[in-house]
Amino acid sequence: MNYTISEIAEKMGLTAHTLRYYDKEGLLPFIDRSDSGIRLFQEKDLEWLAVINCLKETGMPVKEIKNFIDLCMEGNKTFKKRLNLFLIQKKKVEDQITVLNKYMEKIDYKIWYYETALSKGIEAANKGSKCCKDIKVGWVKNCGNSKNKKKQ
Amino acid sequence: MNYTISEIAEKMGLTAHTLRYYDKEGLLPFIDRSDSGIRLFQEKDLEWLAVINCLKETGMPVKEIKNFIDLCMEGNKTFKKRLNLFLIQKKKVEDQITVLNKYMEKIDYKIWYYETALSKGIEAANKGSKCCKDIKVGWVKNCGNSKNKKKQ
DNA sequence: ATATCATTTAGAGTTGACTCGAAGTCAAGT
DNA sequence: ACTTGACTTCGAGTCAACTCTAAATGATAT
């Protein structure tokens, strides 16, 4: 059974415009067409879209996704290259998660700072921090006048 | 002691252009200027930049960062709003990490798939998957042999 | 003091990823 | 047959976030 571009757009949380754009960019060379040129999406295409979506959501640009699709179209002889591509992508996602966790610490410090300042006053917040020394100096106070420092 | 825009750009891993762009967008209202109009960056500004960087790297658009900076400039009476902003941002980062972990599973499956196909053949990979049923149908199989299509 | 290099502004250009509009074609319902 | 609404392509427009250029001024080294 076939689906229209709108049905697929709906299922994938995209617009039909976006799907046509992806097609134009060479991301969807596998979709069939009717005699009159209308795209006939099938169940299997949802798998393709899921992988494209995975790569896109983990930060791969459209052009690189196209390269991957091109590899797929070349057949089994590109397995090694594709494996490598996913190994690289895995590393990138791991790095992204690491970075996000790092920033999460900063955000947690800010939350702690503001909560302390709100409940006990600014002085307590400025004195109390034992964690996150790198951003210890309240930059509340510093909205204009500090002495401290250092960050990479 | 003061730093030039280039020194700060270097330290922050940005370009001087980008810093001027941020300034133009209202992200750096706190930096001093010399009589002749040259920006005089101080240690304290590195803290500001670190927080701006944190918000930017966790996906906050420049315009929203500006709103936050504006709140800071209004002084202590905006503490509650700022706390709230960071609580929202924390939630967003948690969500991002969750999503990335989800995609990581898909990537791991792909890696497993290609490794199995490479070491034991495609059939084994197509039969063996117990996990990730949603992408179980080998799209390896589906590569290349779909009837055809058109393309712009 | 002169050359060289950095800084300033305003504004234009680039890139990536859509997003939309026009004009035409196709398919389903009455 | 006709209307309506979804589909098609092509190309232009939008938006965010830079990125660069030009022309002028500032700072530094010889």
Coordinates of C-alpha atoms (C1' of nucleotides) in Angstrom, one line a residue:
Chain A
M1 CA 0.0 0.0 0.0
N2 CA 1.2 3.5 -0.7
Y3 CA 1.1 6.8 1.2
T4 CA 1.0 10.3 -0.1
I5 CA 3.6 12.8 0.7
S6 CA 1.3 14.5 3.2
E7 CA 0.6 11.3 5.0
I8 CA 4.3 10.6 5.4
A9 CA 4.9 14.2 6.4
E10 CA 2.3 13.8 9.1
K11 CA 3.8 10.5 10.3
M12 CA 7.3 11.9 10.4
G13 CA 6.4 15.3 11.9
L14 CA 7.7 17.2 8.8
T15 CA 5.9 19.1 6.1
A16 CA 5.4 18.0 2.5
H17 CA 7.5 21.0 1.5
T18 CA 10.4 19.7 3.6
L19 CA 10.1 16.2 2.1
R20 CA 10.2 17.6 -1.4
Y21 CA 13.2 19.7 -0.4
Y22 CA 15.0 16.5 0.9
D23 CA 14.1 14.8 -2.4
K24 CA 15.5 17.7 -4.3
E25 CA 18.7 17.5 -2.3
G26 CA 19.1 13.8 -3.2
L27 CA 18.0 12.3 0.2
L28 CA 15.2 10.3 -1.2
P29 CA 16.3 8.6 -4.4
F30 CA 14.5 5.4 -3.4
I31 CA 10.9 6.6 -3.5
D32 CA 8.7 5.3 -6.3
R33 CA 6.6 7.5 -8.5
S34 CA 3.3 7.0 -10.2
D35 CA 3.1 7.3 -14.0
S36 CA 2.1 10.8 -13.6
G37 CA 5.1 11.6 -11.3
I38 CA 3.4 11.5 -7.9
R39 CA 5.6 10.1 -5.1
L40 CA 4.4 6.8 -3.8
F41 CA 5.7 6.3 -0.3
Q42 CA 5.9 2.8 1.1
E43 CA 6.4 1.3 4.6
K44 CA 10.0 0.7 3.8
D45 CA 10.5 4.3 3.1
L46 CA 9.6 5.1 6.7
E47 CA 12.7 3.2 7.7
W48 CA 14.8 5.3 5.4
L49 CA 13.2 8.4 6.8
A50 CA 13.9 7.2 10.3
V51 CA 17.6 6.9 9.6
I52 CA 17.7 10.2 7.8
N53 CA 16.0 11.7 10.8
C54 CA 18.4 10.1 13.2
L55 CA 21.4 11.5 11.3
K56 CA 19.8 14.9 10.9
E57 CA 18.8 15.2 14.6
T58 CA 22.3 14.2 15.7
G59 CA 23.7 17.1 13.7
M60 CA 24.6 15.8 10.3
P61 CA 24.2 18.3 7.6
V62 CA 21.9 17.5 4.6
K63 CA 24.8 17.2 2.3
E64 CA 26.5 14.6 4.3
I65 CA 23.3 12.7 4.7
K66 CA 23.2 12.7 0.9
N67 CA 26.7 11.2 0.8
F68 CA 25.5 8.5 3.0
I69 CA 22.4 7.8 0.9
D70 CA 24.7 7.7 -2.2
L71 CA 26.8 5.1 -0.4
C72 CA 23.7 3.0 0.2
M73 CA 22.7 3.3 -3.4
E74 CA 26.0 1.9 -4.4
G75 CA 25.2 -1.4 -2.8
N76 CA 26.9 -3.8 -0.4
K77 CA 30.4 -2.9 -1.4
T78 CA 30.1 0.3 0.7
F79 CA 29.3 -1.5 3.9
K80 CA 32.7 -0.7 5.4
K81 CA 32.4 3.0 4.6
R82 CA 28.9 3.1 6.1
L83 CA 30.0 1.4 9.2
N84 CA 32.8 3.9 9.5
L85 CA 30.3 6.8 9.0
F86 CA 28.2 5.5 11.9
L87 CA 31.2 5.0 14.1
I88 CA 32.1 8.6 13.5
Q89 CA 28.6 9.7 14.2
K90 CA 28.5 7.7 17.4
K91 CA 31.6 9.5 18.6
K92 CA 30.0 12.9 17.7
V93 CA 26.9 12.1 19.7
E94 CA 29.0 10.9 22.6
D95 CA 30.8 14.2 22.5
Q96 CA 27.6 16.2 22.3
I97 CA 26.3 14.4 25.4
T98 CA 29.5 15.1 27.2
V99 CA 29.4 18.8 26.3
L100 CA 25.7 19.1 27.3
N101 CA 26.5 17.5 30.7
K102 CA 29.3 20.0 31.1
Y103 CA 26.9 22.9 30.5
M104 CA 24.4 21.3 32.7
E105 CA 26.8 21.8 35.6
K106 CA 27.0 25.5 34.8
I107 CA 23.2 25.7 34.6
D108 CA 22.8 23.9 37.9
Y109 CA 25.2 26.3 39.5
K110 CA 23.2 29.2 38.2
I111 CA 20.1 27.7 39.6
W112 CA 21.7 27.1 42.9
Y113 CA 23.0 30.6 42.9
Y114 CA 19.7 32.3 42.2
E115 CA 17.8 30.1 44.6
T116 CA 20.3 30.8 47.4
A117 CA 20.3 34.5 46.6
L118 CA 16.5 34.6 46.6
S119 CA 16.1 32.6 49.9
K120 CA 19.1 33.9 51.9
G121 CA 20.3 37.0 50.2
I122 CA 23.0 37.7 47.7
E123 CA 25.8 37.7 50.2
A124 CA 25.1 34.1 51.2
A125 CA 25.1 33.1 47.5
N126 CA 28.4 34.8 46.9
K127 CA 30.1 33.3 49.9
G128 CA 28.6 29.8 49.9
S129 CA 29.7 28.1 46.7
K130 CA 31.9 25.1 47.1
C131 CA 31.2 23.7 43.7
C132 CA 31.8 25.1 40.3
K133 CA 34.6 27.4 41.4
D134 CA 35.2 28.4 37.8
I135 CA 32.1 30.5 37.9
K136 CA 32.0 31.1 41.6
V137 CA 32.1 34.9 41.6
G138 CA 28.5 35.9 41.4
W139 CA 28.1 37.6 38.3
V140 CA 25.1 39.2 39.8
K141 CA 27.4 41.3 41.7
N142 CA 29.5 41.4 38.6
C143 CA 27.0 43.1 36.6
G144 CA 29.6 45.7 36.7
N145 CA 32.4 45.2 39.2
S146 CA 34.4 42.0 39.9
K147 CA 37.8 40.8 40.4
N148 CA 37.6 37.1 39.4
K149 CA 38.0 34.8 36.7
K150 CA 39.3 32.1 34.6
K151 CA 37.7 29.7 32.3
Q152 CA 38.9 28.0 29.2
Chain B
M1 CA 44.3 44.7 32.9
N2 CA 42.5 44.9 29.6
Y3 CA 42.3 42.5 26.6
T4 CA 41.7 43.4 23.0
I5 CA 38.8 41.9 21.1
S6 CA 41.2 39.5 19.3
E7 CA 42.7 38.2 22.5
I8 CA 39.2 37.5 23.9
A9 CA 38.1 35.9 20.6
E10 CA 41.2 33.7 20.8
K11 CA 40.4 32.7 24.5
M12 CA 36.8 32.0 23.7
G13 CA 37.4 30.2 20.5
L14 CA 35.4 32.8 18.5
T15 CA 36.4 35.4 16.0
A16 CA 36.5 39.1 16.6
H17 CA 33.8 39.4 14.0
T18 CA 31.5 37.2 16.0
L19 CA 32.1 39.2 19.2
R20 CA 31.3 42.4 17.4
Y21 CA 28.2 40.7 16.0
Y22 CA 27.2 39.7 19.6
D23 CA 27.8 43.2 20.7
K24 CA 25.6 44.6 17.9
E25 CA 22.9 42.2 18.9
G26 CA 23.0 43.5 22.5
L27 CA 24.7 40.6 24.1
L28 CA 27.7 42.6 25.5
P29 CA 26.3 45.8 27.0
F30 CA 28.8 45.5 29.9
I31 CA 32.1 45.9 28.1
D32 CA 34.0 49.1 28.6
R33 CA 35.4 51.3 25.8
S34 CA 38.5 53.4 25.6
D35 CA 38.1 57.1 24.8
S36 CA 38.7 56.3 21.2
G37 CA 35.9 53.7 21.2
I38 CA 38.0 50.6 21.4
R39 CA 36.5 47.7 23.4
L40 CA 38.3 47.0 26.7
F41 CA 37.6 43.5 27.8
Q42 CA 38.3 42.5 31.4
E43 CA 38.5 39.3 33.3
K44 CA 35.0 39.7 34.5
D45 CA 33.8 39.8 30.9
L46 CA 35.1 36.3 30.4
E47 CA 32.5 35.1 33.0
W48 CA 29.8 36.8 31.0
L49 CA 31.0 35.3 27.8
A50 CA 31.2 31.8 29.5
V51 CA 27.5 32.1 30.5
I52 CA 26.5 33.4 27.0
N53 CA 28.4 30.5 25.6
C54 CA 26.7 28.1 27.8
L55 CA 23.3 29.3 26.7
K56 CA 24.3 29.4 23.1
E57 CA 25.8 25.9 23.1
T58 CA 22.7 24.5 24.8
G59 CA 20.6 25.9 21.9
M60 CA 19.3 29.2 23.1
P61 CA 19.0 31.7 20.2
V62 CA 20.9 35.0 20.2
K63 CA 17.7 37.0 20.7
E64 CA 16.7 35.0 23.8
I65 CA 20.2 35.4 25.2
K66 CA 19.8 39.1 24.7
N67 CA 16.6 39.0 26.8
F68 CA 18.5 37.3 29.5
I69 CA 21.3 39.9 29.4
D70 CA 18.7 42.6 29.5
L71 CA 17.3 41.0 32.7
C72 CA 20.7 41.0 34.2
M73 CA 21.1 44.7 33.5
E74 CA 17.9 45.4 35.3
G75 CA 19.5 44.3 38.5
N76 CA 18.5 42.1 41.4
K77 CA 14.8 42.5 41.0
T78 CA 14.9 40.1 38.1
F79 CA 16.4 37.2 40.0
K80 CA 13.2 35.2 40.0
K81 CA 12.9 35.6 36.2
R82 CA 16.5 34.6 35.7
L83 CA 16.1 31.6 37.9
N84 CA 13.1 30.6 35.9
L85 CA 15.0 31.0 32.7
F86 CA 17.7 28.6 33.9
L87 CA 15.1 26.1 35.1
I88 CA 13.6 26.1 31.7
Q89 CA 17.0 25.8 30.1
K90 CA 17.9 22.9 32.4
K91 CA 14.7 21.1 31.2
K92 CA 15.7 21.7 27.6
V93 CA 19.1 20.3 28.1
E94 CA 17.8 17.2 29.9
D95 CA 15.4 16.7 26.9
Q96 CA 18.3 17.1 24.4
I97 CA 20.3 14.5 26.3
T98 CA 17.3 12.1 26.3
V99 CA 16.8 12.5 22.6
L100 CA 20.5 12.0 21.9
N101 CA 20.5 8.8 23.9
K102 CA 17.5 7.6 21.9
Y103 CA 19.3 8.3 18.6
M104 CA 22.4 6.7 20.0
E105 CA 20.5 3.4 20.2
K106 CA 19.6 3.6 16.6
I107 CA 23.3 4.3 15.7
D108 CA 24.4 1.4 17.8
Y109 CA 22.0 -0.8 16.0
K110 CA 23.4 0.4 12.7
I111 CA 26.9 -0.3 13.8
W112 CA 25.9 -3.8 15.0
Y113 CA 24.2 -4.4 11.7
Y114 CA 27.1 -3.4 9.5
E115 CA 29.6 -5.2 11.7
T116 CA 27.5 -8.4 11.6
A117 CA 26.9 -8.1 7.9
L118 CA 30.6 -7.6 7.3
S119 CA 31.8 -10.5 9.5
K120 CA 29.0 -13.0 8.9
G121 CA 27.2 -11.9 5.9
I122 CA 24.1 -10.0 5.2
E123 CA 21.8 -12.8 5.9
A124 CA 23.0 -13.2 9.5
A125 CA 22.5 -9.5 10.1
N126 CA 19.0 -9.5 8.7
K127 CA 18.0 -12.5 10.7
G128 CA 19.8 -11.8 14.0
S129 CA 18.4 -8.6 15.3
K130 CA 16.5 -8.9 18.5
C131 CA 16.7 -5.3 19.4
C132 CA 15.5 -2.2 17.7
K133 CA 12.7 -3.9 15.9
D134 CA 11.5 -0.6 14.5
I135 CA 14.5 -0.6 12.1
K136 CA 14.9 -4.4 11.9
V137 CA 14.1 -4.8 8.2
G138 CA 17.5 -4.5 6.7
W139 CA 17.5 -1.5 4.6
V140 CA 20.6 -2.8 3.2
K141 CA 18.3 -5.2 1.4
N142 CA 16.4 -2.2 0.3
C143 CA 19.3 -0.4 -1.1
G144 CA 19.5 -0.1 -4.8
N145 CA 16.8 -2.5 -6.0
S146 CA 13.8 -0.4 -5.6
K147 CA 12.1 -0.1 -8.9
N148 CA 12.3 3.3 -10.2
K149 CA 11.7 6.7 -9.9
K150 CA 12.4 10.0 -11.4
K151 CA 14.5 12.8 -10.0
Q152 CA 14.9 16.3 -10.7
Chain C
dA1 C1' 57.1 60.1 11.0
dT2 C1' 56.0 56.5 8.6
dA3 C1' 54.8 51.9 7.8
dT4 C1' 52.2 48.2 9.4
dC5 C1' 48.9 46.1 11.7
dA6 C1' 44.6 46.1 14.7
dT7 C1' 40.4 48.2 15.7
dT8 C1' 36.1 50.7 14.6
dT9 C1' 31.4 51.1 12.0
dA10 C1' 27.9 50.2 8.6
dG11 C1' 26.3 47.3 5.7
dA12 C1' 26.5 43.6 2.3
dG13 C1' 27.1 38.6 1.4
dT14 C1' 27.0 33.6 2.7
dT15 C1' 25.3 29.3 4.4
dG16 C1' 22.1 25.9 5.8
dA17 C1' 17.7 24.5 6.2
dC18 C1' 13.8 25.3 5.2
dT19 C1' 9.4 27.8 3.5
dC20 C1' 6.5 29.8 0.3
dG21 C1' 4.1 31.1 -4.1
dA22 C1' 2.9 30.5 -8.8
dA23 C1' 1.2 27.9 -12.2
dG24 C1' 0.1 23.8 -13.8
dT25 C1' -1.6 18.6 -13.3
dC26 C1' -4.1 14.8 -11.1
dA27 C1' -7.8 12.4 -8.5
dA28 C1' -12.2 12.0 -6.1
dG29 C1' -16.8 13.4 -5.3
dT30 C1' -21.4 15.2 -7.2
Chain D
dA1 C1' -18.1 17.9 -16.8
dC2 C1' -16.9 20.5 -13.0
dT3 C1' -15.2 21.7 -8.6
dT4 C1' -12.2 21.1 -5.0
dG5 C1' -8.2 20.0 -2.9
dA6 C1' -3.7 17.5 -3.1
dC7 C1' 0.0 16.8 -6.0
dT8 C1' 3.9 18.5 -9.2
dT9 C1' 8.2 21.6 -10.4
dC10 C1' 10.8 25.7 -10.3
dG11 C1' 12.4 29.4 -8.3
dA12 C1' 12.3 33.0 -5.0
dG13 C1' 12.1 34.4 -0.1
dT14 C1' 13.1 33.9 4.9
dC15 C1' 15.7 33.3 9.0
dA16 C1' 19.5 32.7 12.1
dA17 C1' 24.0 33.1 12.8
dC18 C1' 27.6 34.3 11.2
dT19 C1' 31.3 36.2 7.8
dC20 C1' 33.3 39.5 5.2
dT21 C1' 34.4 44.2 3.0
dA22 C1' 35.3 49.0 2.8
dA23 C1' 36.9 53.0 4.6
dA24 C1' 38.4 55.3 8.4
dT25 C1' 40.9 55.7 12.8
dG26 C1' 44.0 53.9 16.5
dA27 C1' 48.4 51.8 18.3
dT28 C1' 53.1 50.1 17.8
dA29 C1' 57.7 49.3 15.9
dT30 C1' 61.7 51.0 13.6

